[in-house]
PDB file of C-alpha atoms in Angstrom:
ATOM      1  CA  UNK A 166      21.695 202.728  22.020  1.00 47.00           C
ATOM      2  CA  UNK A 167      18.010 202.263  21.213  1.00 46.00           C
ATOM      3  CA  UNK A 168      18.633 203.069  17.543  1.00 47.00           C
ATOM      4  CA  UNK A 169      21.341 200.397  17.367  1.00 48.00           C
ATOM      5  CA  UNK A 170      18.978 197.900  18.980  1.00 48.00           C
ATOM      6  CA  UNK A 171      16.282 198.667  16.384  1.00 47.00           C
ATOM      7  CA  UNK A 172      18.794 198.137  13.571  1.00 45.00           C
ATOM      8  CA  UNK A 173      19.778 194.768  15.032  1.00 46.00           C
ATOM      9  CA  UNK A 174      16.124 193.733  15.356  1.00 48.00           C
ATOM     10  CA  UNK A 175      15.411 194.700  11.718  1.00 40.00           C
ATOM     11  CA  UNK A 176      18.410 192.711  10.490  1.00 42.00           C
ATOM     12  CA  UNK A 177      17.255 189.677  12.485  1.00 45.00           C
ATOM     13  CA  UNK A 178      13.735 190.043  11.025  1.00 43.00           C
ATOM     14  CA  UNK A 179      15.109 190.052   7.473  1.00 41.00           C
ATOM     15  CA  UNK A 180      17.214 186.984   8.218  1.00 47.00           C
ATOM     16  CA  UNK A 181      14.183 185.199   9.676  1.00 47.00           C
ATOM     17  CA  UNK A 182      12.122 185.903   6.541  1.00 56.00           C
ATOM     18  CA  UNK A 183      14.821 184.412   4.312  1.00 66.00           C
ATOM     19  CA  UNK A 184      15.833 180.772   4.369  1.00 80.00           C
ATOM     20  CA  UNK A 185      19.148 179.926   6.076  1.00 89.00           C
ATOM     21  CA  UNK A 186      22.251 179.792   3.907  1.00 89.00           C
ATOM     22  CA  UNK A 187      22.555 176.035   4.480  1.00 88.00           C
ATOM     23  CA  UNK A 188      19.263 175.578   2.568  1.00 91.00           C
ATOM     24  CA  UNK A 189      19.991 177.789  -0.428  1.00 94.00           C
ATOM     25  CA  UNK A 190      21.158 175.010  -2.740  1.00 92.00           C
ATOM     26  CA  UNK A 191      18.308 172.751  -1.649  1.00 93.00           C
ATOM     27  CA  UNK A 192      15.769 175.510  -2.340  1.00 94.00           C
ATOM     28  CA  UNK A 193      17.267 176.197  -5.775  1.00 93.00           C
ATOM     29  CA  UNK A 194      17.187 172.464  -6.525  1.00 93.00           C
ATOM     30  CA  UNK A 195      13.545 172.198  -5.446  1.00 94.00           C
ATOM     31  CA  UNK A 196      12.538 175.148  -7.619  1.00 94.00           C
ATOM     32  CA  UNK A 197      14.366 173.854 -10.712  1.00 92.00           C
ATOM     33  CA  UNK A 198      12.915 170.367 -10.281  1.00 92.00           C
ATOM     34  CA  UNK A 199       9.352 171.578  -9.707  1.00 90.00           C
ATOM     35  CA  UNK A 200       9.252 174.161 -12.513  1.00 88.00           C
ATOM     36  CA  UNK A 201      10.589 171.718 -15.093  1.00 81.00           C
ATOM     37  CA  UNK A 202      11.345 174.439 -17.652  1.00 86.00           C
ATOM     38  CA  UNK A 203      13.883 177.228 -17.475  1.00 89.00           C
ATOM     39  CA  UNK A 204      13.831 179.423 -14.357  1.00 92.00           C
ATOM     40  CA  UNK A 205      15.078 182.990 -14.526  1.00 93.00           C
ATOM     41  CA  UNK A 206      17.892 183.943 -12.199  1.00 92.00           C
ATOM     42  CA  UNK A 207      15.662 186.606 -10.645  1.00 93.00           C
ATOM     43  CA  UNK A 208      13.142 183.942  -9.648  1.00 93.00           C
ATOM     44  CA  UNK A 209      15.847 181.876  -7.984  1.00 93.00           C
ATOM     45  CA  UNK A 210      17.007 184.986  -6.151  1.00 94.00           C
ATOM     46  CA  UNK A 211      13.482 185.552  -4.836  1.00 94.00           C
ATOM     47  CA  UNK A 212      13.238 181.901  -3.786  1.00 93.00           C
ATOM     48  CA  UNK A 213      16.295 182.095  -1.547  1.00 93.00           C
ATOM     49  CA  UNK A 214      15.765 185.734  -0.578  1.00 93.00           C
ATOM     50  CA  UNK A 215      19.133 186.912  -1.882  1.00 93.00           C
ATOM     51  CA  UNK A 216      20.573 188.988  -4.697  1.00 93.00           C
ATOM     52  CA  UNK A 217      20.877 187.664  -8.253  1.00 92.00           C
ATOM     53  CA  UNK A 218      24.670 187.519  -7.870  1.00 93.00           C
ATOM     54  CA  UNK A 219      24.275 185.331  -4.795  1.00 94.00           C
ATOM     55  CA  UNK A 220      21.646 183.213  -6.548  1.00 94.00           C
ATOM     56  CA  UNK A 221      24.004 182.666  -9.485  1.00 94.00           C
ATOM     57  CA  UNK A 222      26.751 181.563  -7.126  1.00 95.00           C
ATOM     58  CA  UNK A 223      24.366 179.108  -5.453  1.00 95.00           C
ATOM     59  CA  UNK A 224      23.029 177.559  -8.644  1.00 94.00           C
ATOM     60  CA  UNK A 225      26.515 177.319 -10.183  1.00 94.00           C
ATOM     61  CA  UNK A 226      27.677 175.490  -7.068  1.00 94.00           C
ATOM     62  CA  UNK A 227      24.710 173.141  -7.358  1.00 93.00           C
ATOM     63  CA  UNK A 228      25.434 172.640 -11.046  1.00 93.00           C
ATOM     64  CA  UNK A 229      29.037 171.663 -10.286  1.00 94.00           C
ATOM     65  CA  UNK A 230      27.895 169.227  -7.610  1.00 93.00           C
ATOM     66  CA  UNK A 231      25.653 167.467 -10.119  1.00 92.00           C
ATOM     67  CA  UNK A 232      28.588 167.134 -12.509  1.00 91.00           C
ATOM     68  CA  UNK A 233      31.061 165.956  -9.873  1.00 91.00           C
ATOM     69  CA  UNK A 234      28.653 163.314  -8.548  1.00 90.00           C
ATOM     70  CA  UNK A 235      27.803 162.033 -12.043  1.00 88.00           C
ATOM     71  CA  UNK A 236      24.067 162.500 -11.534  1.00 88.00           C
ATOM     72  CA  UNK A 237      21.471 161.446 -14.111  1.00 89.00           C
ATOM     73  CA  UNK A 238      20.245 165.045 -14.139  1.00 89.00           C
ATOM     74  CA  UNK A 239      22.180 168.151 -15.055  1.00 90.00           C
ATOM     75  CA  UNK A 240      21.662 171.886 -14.699  1.00 91.00           C
ATOM     76  CA  UNK A 241      22.199 174.018 -17.775  1.00 90.00           C
ATOM     77  CA  UNK A 242      22.269 177.798 -18.247  1.00 88.00           C
ATOM     78  CA  UNK A 243      19.972 179.401 -20.820  1.00 86.00           C
ATOM     79  CA  UNK A 244      20.305 183.184 -21.259  1.00 82.00           C
ATOM     80  CA  UNK A 245      20.346 184.285 -17.633  1.00 86.00           C
ATOM     81  CA  UNK A 246      18.122 181.358 -16.652  1.00 91.00           C
ATOM     82  CA  UNK A 247      18.739 177.821 -15.462  1.00 93.00           C
ATOM     83  CA  UNK A 248      17.019 174.526 -16.147  1.00 93.00           C
ATOM     84  CA  UNK A 249      17.268 171.020 -14.718  1.00 91.00           C
ATOM     85  CA  UNK A 250      17.142 168.323 -17.389  1.00 90.00           C
ATOM     86  CA  UNK A 251      18.263 164.785 -18.170  1.00 87.00           C
ATOM     87  CA  UNK A 252      21.931 164.259 -18.920  1.00 86.00           C
ATOM     88  CA  UNK A 253      22.175 163.705 -22.677  1.00 83.00           C
ATOM     89  CA  UNK A 254      24.316 160.583 -22.484  1.00 85.00           C
ATOM     90  CA  UNK A 255      21.448 158.753 -20.784  1.00 86.00           C
ATOM     91  CA  UNK A 256      18.913 159.424 -23.549  1.00 82.00           C
ATOM     92  CA  UNK A 257      19.326 155.941 -25.029  1.00 84.00           C
ATOM     93  CA  UNK A 258      18.543 154.371 -21.656  1.00 82.00           C
ATOM     94  CA  UNK A 259      15.393 156.453 -21.380  1.00 80.00           C
ATOM     95  CA  UNK A 260      14.283 155.448 -24.865  1.00 81.00           C
ATOM     96  CA  UNK A 261      14.524 151.777 -23.873  1.00 79.00           C
ATOM     97  CA  UNK A 262      12.067 152.353 -21.063  1.00 76.00           C
ATOM     98  CA  UNK A 263       9.752 154.607 -23.080  1.00 73.00           C
ATOM     99  CA  UNK A 264       9.563 152.130 -25.972  1.00 71.00           C
ATOM    100  CA  UNK A 265       8.938 149.095 -23.748  1.00 63.00           C
ATOM    101  CA  UNK A 266       5.381 147.765 -24.050  1.00 65.00           C
ATOM    102  CA  UNK A 267       3.166 148.941 -21.213  1.00 65.00           C
ATOM    103  CA  UNK A 268       0.935 146.586 -19.291  1.00 66.00           C
ATOM    104  CA  UNK A 269      -2.463 148.178 -19.035  1.00 71.00           C
ATOM    105  CA  UNK A 270      -4.489 147.364 -15.956  1.00 78.00           C
ATOM    106  CA  UNK A 271      -8.198 146.989 -16.627  1.00 84.00           C
ATOM    107  CA  UNK A 272     -10.471 148.107 -13.821  1.00 87.00           C
ATOM    108  CA  UNK A 273     -13.811 146.463 -13.098  1.00 88.00           C
ATOM    109  CA  UNK A 274     -15.576 149.374 -14.800  1.00 89.00           C
ATOM    110  CA  UNK A 275     -13.439 149.022 -17.901  1.00 91.00           C
ATOM    111  CA  UNK A 276     -13.983 145.252 -18.038  1.00 89.00           C
ATOM    112  CA  UNK A 277     -17.725 145.753 -17.742  1.00 90.00           C
ATOM    113  CA  UNK A 278     -17.652 148.354 -20.509  1.00 91.00           C
ATOM    114  CA  UNK A 279     -15.473 146.143 -22.700  1.00 91.00           C
ATOM    115  CA  UNK A 280     -17.879 143.237 -22.220  1.00 89.00           C
ATOM    116  CA  UNK A 281     -20.796 145.357 -23.427  1.00 90.00           C
ATOM    117  CA  UNK A 282     -18.825 146.462 -26.475  1.00 91.00           C
ATOM    118  CA  UNK A 283     -17.790 142.885 -27.238  1.00 89.00           C
ATOM    119  CA  UNK A 284     -21.311 141.462 -27.082  1.00 87.00           C
ATOM    120  CA  UNK A 285     -23.296 144.376 -28.525  1.00 88.00           C
ATOM    121  CA  UNK A 286     -20.868 145.841 -31.065  1.00 86.00           C
ATOM    122  CA  UNK A 287     -21.085 148.129 -32.854  1.00 91.00           C
ATOM    123  CA  UNK A 288     -22.397 150.267 -30.025  1.00 92.00           C
ATOM    124  CA  UNK A 289     -22.346 153.953 -29.069  1.00 92.00           C
ATOM    125  CA  UNK A 290     -21.150 155.507 -25.829  1.00 93.00           C
ATOM    126  CA  UNK A 291     -24.716 156.537 -25.063  1.00 91.00           C
ATOM    127  CA  UNK A 292     -25.974 152.967 -25.476  1.00 91.00           C
ATOM    128  CA  UNK A 293     -23.197 151.672 -23.203  1.00 91.00           C
ATOM    129  CA  UNK A 294     -24.018 154.298 -20.586  1.00 90.00           C
ATOM    130  CA  UNK A 295     -27.702 153.379 -20.820  1.00 89.00           C
ATOM    131  CA  UNK A 296     -26.933 149.714 -20.161  1.00 88.00           C
ATOM    132  CA  UNK A 297     -24.535 150.456 -17.282  1.00 86.00           C
ATOM    133  CA  UNK A 298     -26.697 153.182 -15.809  1.00 85.00           C
ATOM    134  CA  UNK A 299     -23.793 155.649 -15.569  1.00 88.00           C
ATOM    135  CA  UNK A 300     -21.665 157.655 -17.984  1.00 88.00           C
ATOM    136  CA  UNK A 301     -19.119 155.440 -19.719  1.00 89.00           C
ATOM    137  CA  UNK A 302     -17.223 158.036 -21.756  1.00 91.00           C
ATOM    138  CA  UNK A 303     -14.054 157.770 -19.680  1.00 92.00           C
ATOM    139  CA  UNK A 304     -14.021 153.968 -19.735  1.00 92.00           C
ATOM    140  CA  UNK A 305     -14.547 153.846 -23.503  1.00 94.00           C
ATOM    141  CA  UNK A 306     -11.837 156.425 -24.079  1.00 93.00           C
ATOM    142  CA  UNK A 307      -9.365 154.417 -22.010  1.00 91.00           C
ATOM    143  CA  UNK A 308     -10.221 151.214 -23.901  1.00 93.00           C
ATOM    144  CA  UNK A 309      -9.577 153.061 -27.165  1.00 92.00           C
ATOM    145  CA  UNK A 310      -6.296 154.352 -25.729  1.00 90.00           C
ATOM    146  CA  UNK A 311      -5.313 150.784 -24.800  1.00 89.00           C
ATOM    147  CA  UNK A 312      -6.145 149.592 -28.311  1.00 89.00           C
ATOM    148  CA  UNK A 313      -8.867 147.191 -27.114  1.00 91.00           C
ATOM    149  CA  UNK A 314     -11.724 149.097 -28.756  1.00 93.00           C
ATOM    150  CA  UNK A 315     -11.982 151.499 -31.630  1.00 93.00           C
ATOM    151  CA  UNK A 316     -14.368 153.604 -33.680  1.00 93.00           C
ATOM    152  CA  UNK A 317     -15.827 151.667 -36.611  1.00 92.00           C
ATOM    153  CA  UNK A 318     -18.414 154.056 -38.003  1.00 91.00           C
ATOM    154  CA  UNK A 319     -21.246 156.444 -37.225  1.00 92.00           C
ATOM    155  CA  UNK A 320     -24.839 155.768 -36.236  1.00 86.00           C
ATOM    156  CA  UNK A 321     -27.426 157.131 -38.645  1.00 85.00           C
ATOM    157  CA  UNK A 322     -29.107 159.261 -35.983  1.00 85.00           C
ATOM    158  CA  UNK A 323     -29.071 162.900 -34.832  1.00 87.00           C
ATOM    159  CA  UNK A 324     -25.526 163.977 -34.109  1.00 87.00           C
ATOM    160  CA  UNK A 325     -24.218 160.830 -35.839  1.00 91.00           C
ATOM    161  CA  UNK A 326     -22.602 159.371 -32.680  1.00 91.00           C
ATOM    162  CA  UNK A 327     -19.535 157.163 -33.084  1.00 93.00           C
ATOM    163  CA  UNK A 328     -19.927 153.397 -33.067  1.00 94.00           C
ATOM    164  CA  UNK A 329     -17.363 151.325 -31.181  1.00 95.00           C
ATOM    165  CA  UNK A 330     -16.248 147.722 -31.532  1.00 93.00           C
ATOM    166  CA  UNK A 331     -13.448 145.517 -30.255  1.00 92.00           C
ATOM    167  CA  UNK A 332     -10.104 145.251 -32.065  1.00 91.00           C
ATOM    168  CA  UNK A 333      -7.590 142.571 -32.997  1.00 89.00           C
ATOM    169  CA  UNK A 334      -5.644 143.568 -29.879  1.00 87.00           C
ATOM    170  CA  UNK A 335      -8.711 142.576 -27.852  1.00 87.00           C
ATOM    171  CA  UNK A 336      -8.632 139.115 -29.429  1.00 86.00           C
ATOM    172  CA  UNK A 337      -4.890 138.757 -28.783  1.00 82.00           C
ATOM    173  CA  UNK A 338      -5.148 140.060 -25.219  1.00 82.00           C
ATOM    174  CA  UNK A 339      -7.881 137.616 -24.250  1.00 80.00           C
ATOM    175  CA  UNK A 340      -6.710 134.693 -26.377  1.00 77.00           C
ATOM    176  CA  UNK A 341      -9.784 134.635 -28.610  1.00 77.00           C
ATOM    177  CA  UNK A 342      -9.554 133.428 -32.198  1.00 74.00           C
ATOM    178  CA  UNK A 343     -12.658 135.302 -33.346  1.00 74.00           C
ATOM    179  CA  UNK A 344     -15.746 136.936 -31.908  1.00 74.00           C
ATOM    180  CA  UNK A 345     -17.659 133.671 -32.411  1.00 73.00           C
ATOM    181  CA  UNK A 346     -15.425 132.155 -29.717  1.00 70.00           C
ATOM    182  CA  UNK A 347     -16.830 134.452 -27.031  1.00 71.00           C
ATOM    183  CA  UNK A 348     -18.599 132.510 -24.257  1.00 69.00           C
ATOM    184  CA  UNK A 349     -22.365 132.587 -24.442  1.00 66.00           C
ATOM    185  CA  UNK A 350     -24.140 135.021 -22.162  1.00 60.00           C
ATOM    186  CA  UNK A 351     -26.846 134.111 -19.731  1.00 60.00           C
ATOM    187  CA  UNK A 352     -30.114 134.294 -21.751  1.00 60.00           C
ATOM    188  CA  UNK A 353     -31.699 136.587 -19.166  1.00 62.00           C
ATOM    189  CA  UNK A 354     -28.735 138.968 -19.265  1.00 58.00           C
ATOM    190  CA  UNK A 355     -28.706 138.965 -23.053  1.00 57.00           C
ATOM    191  CA  UNK A 356     -32.430 139.717 -23.207  1.00 61.00           C
ATOM    192  CA  UNK A 357     -32.038 142.560 -20.714  1.00 60.00           C
ATOM    193  CA  UNK A 358     -29.174 144.142 -22.647  1.00 56.00           C
ATOM    194  CA  UNK A 359     -31.008 143.692 -25.962  1.00 56.00           C
ATOM    195  CA  UNK A 360     -34.114 145.369 -24.564  1.00 61.00           C
ATOM    196  CA  UNK A 361     -32.078 148.314 -23.242  1.00 56.00           C
ATOM    197  CA  UNK A 362     -30.388 148.825 -26.603  1.00 51.00           C
ATOM    198  CA  UNK A 363     -33.636 148.568 -28.552  1.00 55.00           C
ATOM    199  CA  UNK A 364     -35.288 151.123 -26.270  1.00 58.00           C
ATOM    200  CA  UNK A 365     -32.368 153.492 -26.762  1.00 52.00           C
ATOM    201  CA  UNK A 366     -32.479 153.076 -30.538  1.00 50.00           C
ATOM    202  CA  UNK A 367     -36.216 153.753 -30.515  1.00 58.00           C
ATOM    203  CA  UNK A 368     -35.616 156.967 -28.569  1.00 56.00           C
ATOM    204  CA  UNK A 369     -33.019 158.041 -31.132  1.00 48.00           C
ATOM    205  CA  UNK A 370     -35.407 157.358 -34.008  1.00 53.00           C
ATOM    206  CA  UNK A 371     -38.127 159.409 -32.348  1.00 62.00           C
ATOM    207  CA  UNK A 372     -35.666 162.256 -31.723  1.00 58.00           C
ATOM    208  CA  UNK A 373     -34.709 162.103 -35.396  1.00 55.00           C
ATOM    209  CA  UNK A 374     -38.339 162.490 -36.416  1.00 55.00           C
ATOM    210  CA  UNK A 375     -38.782 165.461 -34.077  1.00 58.00           C
ATOM    211  CA  UNK A 376     -35.750 167.191 -35.607  1.00 54.00           C
ATOM    212  CA  UNK A 377     -36.659 166.404 -39.226  1.00 49.00           C
ATOM    213  CA  UNK A 378     -37.712 169.488 -41.247  1.00 50.00           C
ATOM    214  CA  UNK A 379     -41.370 169.563 -42.224  1.00 50.00           C
ATOM    215  CA  UNK A 380     -41.987 169.253 -45.958  1.00 44.00           C
ATOM    216  CA  UNK A 381     -45.001 171.090 -47.307  1.00 47.00           C
ATOM    217  CA  UNK A 382     -47.189 169.169 -49.761  1.00 47.00           C
ATOM    218  CA  UNK A 383     -46.954 170.324 -53.383  1.00 46.00           C
ATOM    219  CA  UNK A 384     -49.506 172.908 -54.397  1.00 47.00           C
ATOM    220  CA  UNK A 385     -52.209 171.862 -56.825  1.00 44.00           C
ATOM    221  CA  UNK A 386     -51.958 173.502 -60.214  1.00 41.00           C
TER     222      UNK A 386
END
């Protein structure tokens, strides 16, 4: 009697460790969606705590449900594995969205960085960071990604850092005919920025001298 009770308790423990049958399809769906790529049948079996045969039955049932309900996603089988992907007949609709122009939102940091580039171009990331007082690499990279700034050359200094300037997209975005149409800066602000840049350039020149190889004078014959 005790042995039978132990067997019942063990069976209940196994059932408790596994998810209930009513959740099997939901679990398989969650795994396929999260993984993105193909998921081996064995992995799905582990997820629901059942055999591979049972896992195949579950995922095939889920696959049929997607087809019957005309979902935008479908489940396909790939050599003893399954994958959730977009239904092919909706590709054209996806392309319309992907090819639509994106509206880029400029944060305050990005606007501040863009202003420095516009007024002090061409300018390096280091010079921009010096003026702002914090690293500006991320902001500059995003502005380049948005097409508002771009690399226009290299500074003749150690490491030859990239020089950045505004683009035609910048002019179009802000309704400016040319850079001469930019509003004038406050003289005090302009002087402050100019001083910061000049100090940075002076530092670079001094670093260049420190790294320059020493040339020995020619020996007298």
